[in-house]
XYZ file of C-alpha atoms in Angstrom:
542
model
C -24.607 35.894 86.899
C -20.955 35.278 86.844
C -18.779 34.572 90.110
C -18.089 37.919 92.351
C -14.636 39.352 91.919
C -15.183 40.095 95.631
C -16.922 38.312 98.405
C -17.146 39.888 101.766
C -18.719 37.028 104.517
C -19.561 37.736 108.309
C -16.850 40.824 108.118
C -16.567 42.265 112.004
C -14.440 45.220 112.760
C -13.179 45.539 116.560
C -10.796 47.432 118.228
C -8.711 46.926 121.156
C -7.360 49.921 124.041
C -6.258 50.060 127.401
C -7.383 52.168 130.026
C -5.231 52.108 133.622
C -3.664 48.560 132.421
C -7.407 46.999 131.386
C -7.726 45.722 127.859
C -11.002 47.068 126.494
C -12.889 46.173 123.518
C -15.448 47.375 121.113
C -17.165 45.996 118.468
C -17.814 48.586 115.384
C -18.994 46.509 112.409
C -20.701 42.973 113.038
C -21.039 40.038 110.562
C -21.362 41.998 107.271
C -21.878 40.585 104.303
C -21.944 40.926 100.475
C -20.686 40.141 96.836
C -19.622 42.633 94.165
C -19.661 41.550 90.637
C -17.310 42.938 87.525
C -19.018 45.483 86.215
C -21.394 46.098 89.158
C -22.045 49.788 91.065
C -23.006 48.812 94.688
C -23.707 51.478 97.178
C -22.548 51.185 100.870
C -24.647 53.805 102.637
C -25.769 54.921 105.904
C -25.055 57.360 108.950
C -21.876 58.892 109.628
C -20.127 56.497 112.712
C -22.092 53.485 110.931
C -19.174 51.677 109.733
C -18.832 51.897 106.179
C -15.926 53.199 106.026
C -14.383 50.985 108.225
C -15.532 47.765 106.288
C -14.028 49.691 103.183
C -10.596 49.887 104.708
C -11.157 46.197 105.311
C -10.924 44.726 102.405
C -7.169 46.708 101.287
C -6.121 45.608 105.095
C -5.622 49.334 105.848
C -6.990 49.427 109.184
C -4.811 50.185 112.351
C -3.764 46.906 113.301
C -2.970 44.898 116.119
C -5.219 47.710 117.810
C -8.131 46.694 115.349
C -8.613 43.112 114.279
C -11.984 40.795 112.860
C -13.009 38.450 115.294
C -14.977 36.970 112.544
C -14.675 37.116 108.682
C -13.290 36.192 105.366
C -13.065 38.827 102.308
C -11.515 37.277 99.210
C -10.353 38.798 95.826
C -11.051 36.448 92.931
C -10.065 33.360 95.493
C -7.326 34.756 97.532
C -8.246 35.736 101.001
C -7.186 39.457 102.061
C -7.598 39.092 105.935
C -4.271 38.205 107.390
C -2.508 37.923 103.861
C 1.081 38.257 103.791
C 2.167 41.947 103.010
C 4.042 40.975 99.585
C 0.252 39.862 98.316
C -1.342 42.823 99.987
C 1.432 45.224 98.061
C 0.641 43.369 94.864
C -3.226 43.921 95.025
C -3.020 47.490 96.539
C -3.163 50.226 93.814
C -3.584 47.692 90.820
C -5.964 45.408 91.493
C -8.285 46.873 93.743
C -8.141 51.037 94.456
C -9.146 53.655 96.957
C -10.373 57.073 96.621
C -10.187 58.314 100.298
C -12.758 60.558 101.914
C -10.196 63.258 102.786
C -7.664 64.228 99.667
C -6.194 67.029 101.773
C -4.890 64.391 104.727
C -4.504 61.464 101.556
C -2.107 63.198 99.580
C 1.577 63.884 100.437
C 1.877 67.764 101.166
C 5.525 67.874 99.938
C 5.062 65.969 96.989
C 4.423 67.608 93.442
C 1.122 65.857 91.739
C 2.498 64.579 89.077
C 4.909 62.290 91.718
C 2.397 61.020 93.349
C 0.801 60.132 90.633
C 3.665 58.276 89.181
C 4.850 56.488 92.247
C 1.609 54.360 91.290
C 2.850 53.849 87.434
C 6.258 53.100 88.225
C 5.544 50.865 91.014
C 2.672 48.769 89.031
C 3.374 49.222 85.122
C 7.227 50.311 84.856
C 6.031 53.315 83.735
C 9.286 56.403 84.210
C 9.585 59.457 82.404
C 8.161 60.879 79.581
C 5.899 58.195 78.728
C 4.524 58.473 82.400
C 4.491 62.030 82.252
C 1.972 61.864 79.329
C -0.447 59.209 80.879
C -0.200 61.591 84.274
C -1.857 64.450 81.781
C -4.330 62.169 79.719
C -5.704 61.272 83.189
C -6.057 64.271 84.966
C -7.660 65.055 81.604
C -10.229 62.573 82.079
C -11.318 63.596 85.400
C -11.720 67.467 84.166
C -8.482 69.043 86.147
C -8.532 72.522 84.164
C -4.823 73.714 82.588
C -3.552 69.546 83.547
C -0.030 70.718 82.261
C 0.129 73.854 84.770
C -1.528 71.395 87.468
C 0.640 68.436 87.254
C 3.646 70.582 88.535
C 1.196 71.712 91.655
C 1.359 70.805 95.383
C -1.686 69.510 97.063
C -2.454 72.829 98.976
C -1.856 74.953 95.786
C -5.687 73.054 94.521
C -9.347 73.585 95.496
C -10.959 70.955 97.407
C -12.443 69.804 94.397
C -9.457 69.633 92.246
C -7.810 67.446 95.062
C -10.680 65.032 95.128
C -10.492 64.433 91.351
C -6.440 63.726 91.689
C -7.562 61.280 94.025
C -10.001 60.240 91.592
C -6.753 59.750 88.968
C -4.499 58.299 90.835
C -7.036 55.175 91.720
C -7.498 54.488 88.393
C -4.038 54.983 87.152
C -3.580 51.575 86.850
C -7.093 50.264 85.554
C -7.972 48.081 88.709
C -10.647 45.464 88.777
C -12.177 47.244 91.682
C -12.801 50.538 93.139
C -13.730 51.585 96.685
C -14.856 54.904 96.641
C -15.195 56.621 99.747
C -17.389 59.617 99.645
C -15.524 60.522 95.986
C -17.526 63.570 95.313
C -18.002 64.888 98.310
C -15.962 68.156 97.647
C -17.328 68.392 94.095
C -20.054 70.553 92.842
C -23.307 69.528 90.878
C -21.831 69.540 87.359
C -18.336 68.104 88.099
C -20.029 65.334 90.328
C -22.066 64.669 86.954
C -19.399 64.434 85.014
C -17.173 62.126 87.535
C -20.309 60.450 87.535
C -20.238 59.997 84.123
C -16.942 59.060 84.115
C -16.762 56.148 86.112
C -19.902 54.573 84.386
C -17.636 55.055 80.797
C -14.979 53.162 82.994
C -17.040 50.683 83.853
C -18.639 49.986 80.705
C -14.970 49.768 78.771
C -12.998 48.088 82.001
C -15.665 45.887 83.384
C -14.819 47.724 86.480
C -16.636 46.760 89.966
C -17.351 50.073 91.968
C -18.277 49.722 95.575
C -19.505 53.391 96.619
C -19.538 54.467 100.331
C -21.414 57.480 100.477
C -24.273 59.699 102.684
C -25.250 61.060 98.957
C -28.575 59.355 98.122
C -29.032 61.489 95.489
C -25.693 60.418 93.764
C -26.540 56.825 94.614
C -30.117 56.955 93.107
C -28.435 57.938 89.759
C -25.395 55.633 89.807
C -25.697 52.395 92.189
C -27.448 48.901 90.819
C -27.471 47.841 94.249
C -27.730 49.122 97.746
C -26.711 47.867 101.013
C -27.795 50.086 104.192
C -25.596 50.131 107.602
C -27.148 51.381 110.743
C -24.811 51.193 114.030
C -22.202 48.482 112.333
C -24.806 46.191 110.866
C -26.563 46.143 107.625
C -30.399 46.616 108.282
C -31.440 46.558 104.598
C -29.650 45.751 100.935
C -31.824 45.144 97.508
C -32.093 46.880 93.963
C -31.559 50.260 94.316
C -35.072 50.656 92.037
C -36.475 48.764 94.702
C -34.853 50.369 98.287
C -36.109 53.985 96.994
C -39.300 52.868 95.874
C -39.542 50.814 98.904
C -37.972 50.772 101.523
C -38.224 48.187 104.649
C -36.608 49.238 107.557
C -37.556 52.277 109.713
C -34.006 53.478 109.439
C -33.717 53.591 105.290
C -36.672 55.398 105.406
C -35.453 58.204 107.766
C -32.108 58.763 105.504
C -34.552 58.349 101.818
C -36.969 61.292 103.512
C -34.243 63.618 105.362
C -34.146 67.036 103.285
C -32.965 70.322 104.451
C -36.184 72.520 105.392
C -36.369 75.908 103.741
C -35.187 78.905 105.169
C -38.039 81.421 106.390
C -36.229 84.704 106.654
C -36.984 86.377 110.104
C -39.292 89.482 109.519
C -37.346 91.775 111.578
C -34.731 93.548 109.133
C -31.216 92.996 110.466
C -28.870 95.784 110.787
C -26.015 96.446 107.927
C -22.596 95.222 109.747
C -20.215 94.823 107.033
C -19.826 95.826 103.256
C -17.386 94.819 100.418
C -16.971 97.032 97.485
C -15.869 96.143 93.923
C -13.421 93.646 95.827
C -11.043 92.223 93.184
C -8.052 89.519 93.494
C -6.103 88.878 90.310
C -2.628 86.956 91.120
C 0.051 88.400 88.693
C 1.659 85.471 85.716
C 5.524 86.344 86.116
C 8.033 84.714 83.420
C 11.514 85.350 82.571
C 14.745 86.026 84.408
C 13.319 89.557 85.268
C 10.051 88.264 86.417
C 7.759 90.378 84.218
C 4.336 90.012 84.740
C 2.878 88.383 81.765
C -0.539 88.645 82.721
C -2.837 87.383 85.613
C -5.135 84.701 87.100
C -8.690 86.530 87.624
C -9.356 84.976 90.611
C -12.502 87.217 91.772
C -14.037 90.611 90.279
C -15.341 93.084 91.306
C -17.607 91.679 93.791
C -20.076 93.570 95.817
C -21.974 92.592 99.007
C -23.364 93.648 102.540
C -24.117 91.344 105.460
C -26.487 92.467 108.126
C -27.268 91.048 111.669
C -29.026 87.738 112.028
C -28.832 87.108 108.193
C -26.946 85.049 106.013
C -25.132 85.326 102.590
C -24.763 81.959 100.635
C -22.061 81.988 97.830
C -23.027 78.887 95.795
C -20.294 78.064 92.123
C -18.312 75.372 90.895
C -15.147 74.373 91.938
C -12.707 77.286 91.020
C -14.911 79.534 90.972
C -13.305 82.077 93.408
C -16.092 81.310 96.567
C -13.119 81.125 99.328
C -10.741 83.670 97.336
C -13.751 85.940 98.074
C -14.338 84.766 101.870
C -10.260 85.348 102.318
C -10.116 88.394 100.972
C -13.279 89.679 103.169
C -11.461 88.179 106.211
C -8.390 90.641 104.559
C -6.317 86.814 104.817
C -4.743 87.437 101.428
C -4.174 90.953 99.325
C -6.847 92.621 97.216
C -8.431 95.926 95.949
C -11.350 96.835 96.669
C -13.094 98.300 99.594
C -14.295 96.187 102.641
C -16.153 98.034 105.516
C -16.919 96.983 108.939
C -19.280 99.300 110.615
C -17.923 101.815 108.669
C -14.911 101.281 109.164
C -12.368 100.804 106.136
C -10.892 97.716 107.014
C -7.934 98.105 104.715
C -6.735 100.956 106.532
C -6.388 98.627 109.887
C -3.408 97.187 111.433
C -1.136 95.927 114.644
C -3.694 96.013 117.609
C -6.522 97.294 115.611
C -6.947 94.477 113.261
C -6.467 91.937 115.873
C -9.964 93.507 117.807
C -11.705 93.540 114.141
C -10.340 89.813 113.455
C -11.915 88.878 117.311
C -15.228 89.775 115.295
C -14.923 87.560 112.269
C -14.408 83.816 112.670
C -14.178 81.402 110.097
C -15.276 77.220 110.128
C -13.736 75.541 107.911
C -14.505 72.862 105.118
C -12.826 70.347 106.871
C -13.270 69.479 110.306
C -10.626 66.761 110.424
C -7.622 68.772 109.201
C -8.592 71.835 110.719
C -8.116 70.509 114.067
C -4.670 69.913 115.719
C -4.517 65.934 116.393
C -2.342 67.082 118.820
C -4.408 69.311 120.935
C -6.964 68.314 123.085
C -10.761 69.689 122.150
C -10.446 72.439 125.503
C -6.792 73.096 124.297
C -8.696 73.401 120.207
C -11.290 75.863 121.756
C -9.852 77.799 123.915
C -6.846 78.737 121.264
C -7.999 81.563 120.468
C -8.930 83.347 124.215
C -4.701 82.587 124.273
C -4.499 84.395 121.108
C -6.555 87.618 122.143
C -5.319 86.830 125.981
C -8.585 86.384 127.369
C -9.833 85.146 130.468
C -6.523 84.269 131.785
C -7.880 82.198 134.824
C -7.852 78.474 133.738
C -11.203 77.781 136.132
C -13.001 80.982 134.362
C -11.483 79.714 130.973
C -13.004 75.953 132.164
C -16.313 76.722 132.600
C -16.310 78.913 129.494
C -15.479 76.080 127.333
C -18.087 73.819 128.844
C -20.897 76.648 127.996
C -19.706 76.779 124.523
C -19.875 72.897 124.189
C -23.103 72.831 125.339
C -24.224 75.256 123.274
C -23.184 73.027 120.332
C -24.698 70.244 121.912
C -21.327 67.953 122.596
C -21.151 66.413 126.122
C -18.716 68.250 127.828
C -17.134 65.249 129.719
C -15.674 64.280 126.452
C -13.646 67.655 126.315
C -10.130 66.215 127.332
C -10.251 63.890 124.486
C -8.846 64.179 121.052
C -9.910 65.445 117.675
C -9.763 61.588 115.787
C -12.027 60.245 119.025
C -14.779 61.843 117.128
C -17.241 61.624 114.418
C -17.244 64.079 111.694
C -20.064 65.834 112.852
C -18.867 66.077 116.243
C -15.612 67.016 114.900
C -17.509 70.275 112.986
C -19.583 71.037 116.305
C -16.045 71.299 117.548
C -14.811 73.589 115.063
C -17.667 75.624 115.105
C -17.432 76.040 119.310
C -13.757 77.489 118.444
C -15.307 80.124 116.599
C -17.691 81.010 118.494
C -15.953 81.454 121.619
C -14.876 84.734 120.228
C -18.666 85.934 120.215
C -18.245 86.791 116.761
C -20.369 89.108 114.741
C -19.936 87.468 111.207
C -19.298 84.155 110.993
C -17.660 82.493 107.627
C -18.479 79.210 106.951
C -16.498 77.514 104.517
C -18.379 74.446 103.222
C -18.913 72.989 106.564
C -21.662 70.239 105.885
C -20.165 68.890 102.702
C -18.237 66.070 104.001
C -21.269 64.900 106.389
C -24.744 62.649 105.693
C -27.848 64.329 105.183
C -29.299 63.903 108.944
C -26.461 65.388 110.543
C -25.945 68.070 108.025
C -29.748 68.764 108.943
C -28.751 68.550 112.365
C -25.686 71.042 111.972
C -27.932 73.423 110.071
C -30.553 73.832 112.933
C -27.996 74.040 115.209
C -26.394 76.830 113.065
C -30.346 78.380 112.661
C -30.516 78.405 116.498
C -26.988 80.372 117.015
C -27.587 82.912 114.559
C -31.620 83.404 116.052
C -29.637 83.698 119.878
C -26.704 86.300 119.001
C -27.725 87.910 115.856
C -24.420 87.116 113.909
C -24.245 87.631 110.397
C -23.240 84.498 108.229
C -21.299 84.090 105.155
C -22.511 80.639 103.722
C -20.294 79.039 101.187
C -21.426 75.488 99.645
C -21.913 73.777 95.878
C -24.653 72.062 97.515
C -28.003 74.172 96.891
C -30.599 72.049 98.936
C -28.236 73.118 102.093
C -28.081 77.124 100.528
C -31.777 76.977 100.058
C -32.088 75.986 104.323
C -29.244 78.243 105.277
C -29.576 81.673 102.995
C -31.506 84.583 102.751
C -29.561 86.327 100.440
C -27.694 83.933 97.291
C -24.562 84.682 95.317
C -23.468 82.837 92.445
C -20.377 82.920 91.101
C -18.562 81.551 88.123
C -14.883 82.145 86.866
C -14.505 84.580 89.250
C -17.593 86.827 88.292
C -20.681 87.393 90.333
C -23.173 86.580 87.686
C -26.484 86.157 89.953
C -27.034 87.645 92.983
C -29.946 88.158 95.392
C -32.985 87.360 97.409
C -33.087 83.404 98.062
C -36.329 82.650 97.514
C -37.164 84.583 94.457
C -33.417 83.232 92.896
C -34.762 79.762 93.428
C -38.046 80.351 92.358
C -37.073 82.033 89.400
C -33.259 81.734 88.252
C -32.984 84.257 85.655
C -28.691 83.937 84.365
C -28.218 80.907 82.378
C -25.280 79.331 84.634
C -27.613 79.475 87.758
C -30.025 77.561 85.825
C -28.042 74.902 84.841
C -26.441 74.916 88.139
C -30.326 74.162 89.820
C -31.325 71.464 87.164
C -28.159 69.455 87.951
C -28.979 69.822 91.661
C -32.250 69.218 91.485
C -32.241 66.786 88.898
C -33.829 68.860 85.981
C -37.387 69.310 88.541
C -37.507 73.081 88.072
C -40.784 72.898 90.212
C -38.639 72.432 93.162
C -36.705 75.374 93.278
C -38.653 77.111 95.160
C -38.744 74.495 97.652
C-alpha cells in the first residue's frame, strides 16, 4: 500500500480552565492513533462525549486554543506537520486540501449570508473563481448533492432550508474545491434514507474519480457498514478497537463494540387501554403563494402540505416519517397554529383557529414542542434553570424563585440530569444531555401534546435508545399525546403507534404502526422501508 496522505500518532486532546484562580485540567482524547490512505473510507465511531469529534477538529487545528492544547502528538499532511503550524500553512490547507462537513449546518453556516456566497468565498479564496463562472460551478454542485430547484436555492439563506438541505450545502461547499481529504462529521445525520443513499453514493463516485481519502465520524453503524473499509472504535477518549470493517461487524473484540453493533430501538407495544381523543386536524392545508412582477401577482404556489387529516389521543403517539421536504414540520407548525393555514384544527373541541390574546396563550401552555436540535435551540447565554424555567416567566407562573427552584430540580430529575449541574451552561453538555434539557423545558408546562421535532437524529444509537425510554416512561406517567417526527424508521417503529407518511406534501400512507410495517401497502413507503432496512422486508415488522 502506498504512503498515508495522513498520519495521526499518539494524538491527546486536553483542555485547560480555572476555577477561583486554580488552573484545572482534563484530558479528553489520549494517544490516538491512525493512517488514512488516498482513496480510503475510514470510520471514526463510538459514543457521543467519546472524542471523535474532537480528534477531527484536530487535524484542521480548529480547536479552542490556548484553552485546549496536545500534550502529546504529531498529525501530518503528506509530510508537513499540522500541530502548531504557522496560520499562513493552516489557511493554505483549510478548505482545499483537506475539508470539513460539520455536525451542525444550522450553527456552521453564516445566517446573513446568501448560499451561493458562502459557497463562493471557498472558490474565490482557493481557485480565483468570481462571477459567472463561479456562479455556474455553485449550481453544478448543489446539483450533485440533490438540492431540488439549485437556481431558486442558491439565492436562499440558511434558515429559508430544511435540515436536510443545509446538511447537503455543507456537503458542497467541502468539496468545492476537490480536497485530498474529507472529515465528515456526522454528514447525514439530518438526511433521510434515500438522500443518505444517494450522498452515500456520491462520495464513493468522488472517491473513485478524485482518489479522495474520507475519514467518517459517525454513531451511524448502519451507514458505516455500507460505506467504511476500515473502522476505528473510541470509548471514553481512547480507541478500544480498529480493523476491517468486514471483520469488526462480523467480529467484534471488545465488550464496548459489541454493545454499539447490538443496540437497536425495541418495538413499541401499544398500551391496551384506548387513550382518549385530545386533538384533531382537518383537511389542514399550507400552500405559500409565488408572487412576480411590480404588482406582486401571485403566479402560483409552493404546496407545502395537503389536506392532511389526523387525531391524537392521550398516552399515544403519532409518527410522521418522509424525506426531506416533504412538509413533516410545515405540518407540526401549522398544528401548533405557528404559521397560517386552512384547515380545521381542534383541541378538545375546541376550534383552535377561532382563538386568540389570552386564550391562545392557555391552549399554547398545552402544546410544547422539542426541537431537532438541541444545541441551537438553547440560549448559550442562559443558564439550564434560566433555559427551563423560560417559559413559567412566559405564562407568569410560580413567581417565588424558591417554589420556581425546586420545580426545576423535579423536572431535571425526571429527565434523569443531576441537578447540581443546573447553573451551568448549554455547551458544558453532551448532546444528549443537551436534548434531556430541551425536553425538561417542555415539560415544565405539563403539556398535553408534546411535538417532537426529530429529536434523536443528531445522537448515537445508545443514547437515542436511552432518550426513547425516557420519552416511553413520560408519556406512560402523564398520559400526553405525542407527535413524533423522524426519517429514521427503526426510532418510529419504538416510538409510534399510529404512522404517517408523507411525500411532496401529500399524506400518502397513514395508519396503525405495526400493520404499516408489517405490511406497507403505497409504493413510496415501501421504498422508504427497504432503504432503511436495507432491502430485509422480513424486518418490518420488527
Amino acid at each position: 500500500m502506498n504512503d498515508p496522505i495522513l498520519s495521526v500518532h499518539d494524538l491527546s486532546v486536553s483542555f485547560r480552565r480555572s476555577e477561583n484562580g486554580i488552573e484545572k485540567i482534563t484530558d479528553v482524547v489520549r494517544e490516538v492513533g491512525f493512517d488514512l490512505h488516498a482513496g480510503e473510507s475510514l470510520a471514526l465511531v463510538g459514543e457521543s462525549g467519546s472524542g471523535k469529534s474532537l480528534t477531527a477538529l484536530s487535524i484542521l487545528q480548529l480547536l479552542p486554543y490556548p484553552h485546549a492544547f496536545h500534550r502529546t502528538g504529531s498529525i501530518l499532511y503528506k509530510g508537513t506537520e499540522l500541530i502548531g503550524a504557522e496560520q499562513e500553512t493552516l489557511e493554505r490547507i483549510r478548505g482545499n486540501d483537506i475539508s470539513m462537513i460539520f455536525q451542525e449546518p444550522m450553527t456552521a453556516l453564516n445566517p446573513l449570508h446568501l448560499i451561493e456566497k458562502q459557497i463562493g468565498e471557498s472558490l474565490a479564496l482557493h481557485q480565483n473563481m468570481q462571477g459567472q463562472e463561479a456562479y455556474q460551478e455553485i449550481l453544478a454542485l448543489l446539483d450533485k448533492v440533490s438540492i431540488d430547484e439549485p437556481k431558486t436555492r442558491i439565492r436562499s439563506y440558511p434558515h429559508q432550508l430544511s435540515g436536510g438541505q443545509r446538511q447537503r450545502v455543507m456537503i458542497a461547499m467541502a468539496l468545492a474545491n476537490r480536497p485530498d481529504i474529507l472529515l465528515a462529521d456526522e454528514p447525514t445525520t439530518a438526511l433521510d434514507v434515500t438522500v443518505q443513499s444517494r450522498i452515500l453514493s456520491l462520495l464513493k463516485e468522488l472517491q473513485a474519480s478524485e482518489n479522495l481519502g474520507i475519514l467518517l465520524i459517525t454513531h451511524d453503524l448502519n451507514m458505516v457498514r455500507k460505506f467504511a473499509d476500515r473502522i476505528l472504535v473510541m470509548q471514553n477518549g481512547r480507541l478500544v478497537e480498529k480493523g476491517k470493517a468486514d471483520m469488526v461487524f462480523t467480529n467484534p473484540v471488545h465488550t464496548h463494540t459489541r454493545d454499539l453493533i447490538e443496540a437497536e430501538p425495541p418495538v413499541r407495544v401499544t398500551p391496551k387501554e384506548p387513550g382518549k381523543s385530545i386533538f384533531k386536524g382537518e383537511d389542514v392545508k399550507v400552500w405559500y403563494p409565488i408572487k412576480r412582477g411590480l404588482l406582486k401577482k401571485t403566479v402560483g404556489h409552493i404546496k407545502a402540505l395537503n389536506r392532511a387529516t389526523l387525531e391524537l389521543y392521550t398516552g399515544r403517539t403519532l409518527g410522521v416519517v418522509g424525506e426531506s421536504g416533504s412538509g413533516k414540520t410545515t405540518l407540526a407548525l401549522a398544528l401548533l397554529r405557528l404559521i397560517d393555514y386552512e384547515g380545521q384544527i381542534q383541541l378538545d373541541g375546541q376550534i383552535l383557529g377561532k382563538s386568540s390574546g389570552p386564550e391562545m396563550m392557555q391552549i399554547r401552555r398545552t402544546m410544547q414542542v422539542v426541537f431537532q436540535d438541541p444545541y441551537g435551540s438553547l440560549s448559550p447565554r442562559m443558564s439550564i434553570t434560566d433555559i427551563i424555567s423560560e417559559g413559567l416567566d412566559a405564562h407568569k407562573l410560580m413567581p417565588d424563585p424558591i417554589e420556581r427552584d425546586r420545580e426545576v430540580v423535579r423536572i431535571l430529575e425526571q429527565v434523569e440530569i443531576e441537578p447540581d449541574v443546573r447553573f451551568r451552561y448549554p455547551h458544558e453538555f453532551s448532546g444528549g444531555q443537551r436534548q434531556r434539557i430541551a425536553i425538561a423545558r417542555a415539560l415544565i408546562l405539563k403539556p398535553r401534546i408534546l411535538f417532537l421535532d426529530e429529536p434523536t437524529s443528531a445522537l448515537d444509537r445508545t443514547v437515542q435508545i436511552q432518550v426513547l425510554e425516557l420519552l416511553t416512561r413520560l408519556q406512560q406517567q402523564h398520559g400526553m399525546a405525542y407527535v413524533f417526527i423522524s426519517h429514521d424508521l427503526s426510532v418510529i417503529r419504538a416510538i409510534a403507534d399510529q404512522v404517517m407518511v408523507m411525500k411532496d406534501g401529500d399524506v400518502v400512507e397513514q395508519g396503525d404502526a405495526k400493520t404499516l410495517f408489517a405490511s406497507p401497502q403505497h409504493s413510496y413507503t415501501q421504498m422508504l422501508f427497504e432503504a432503511a432496512f436495507m432491502g430485509a422486508t422480513s424486518s418490518f415488522a420488527g
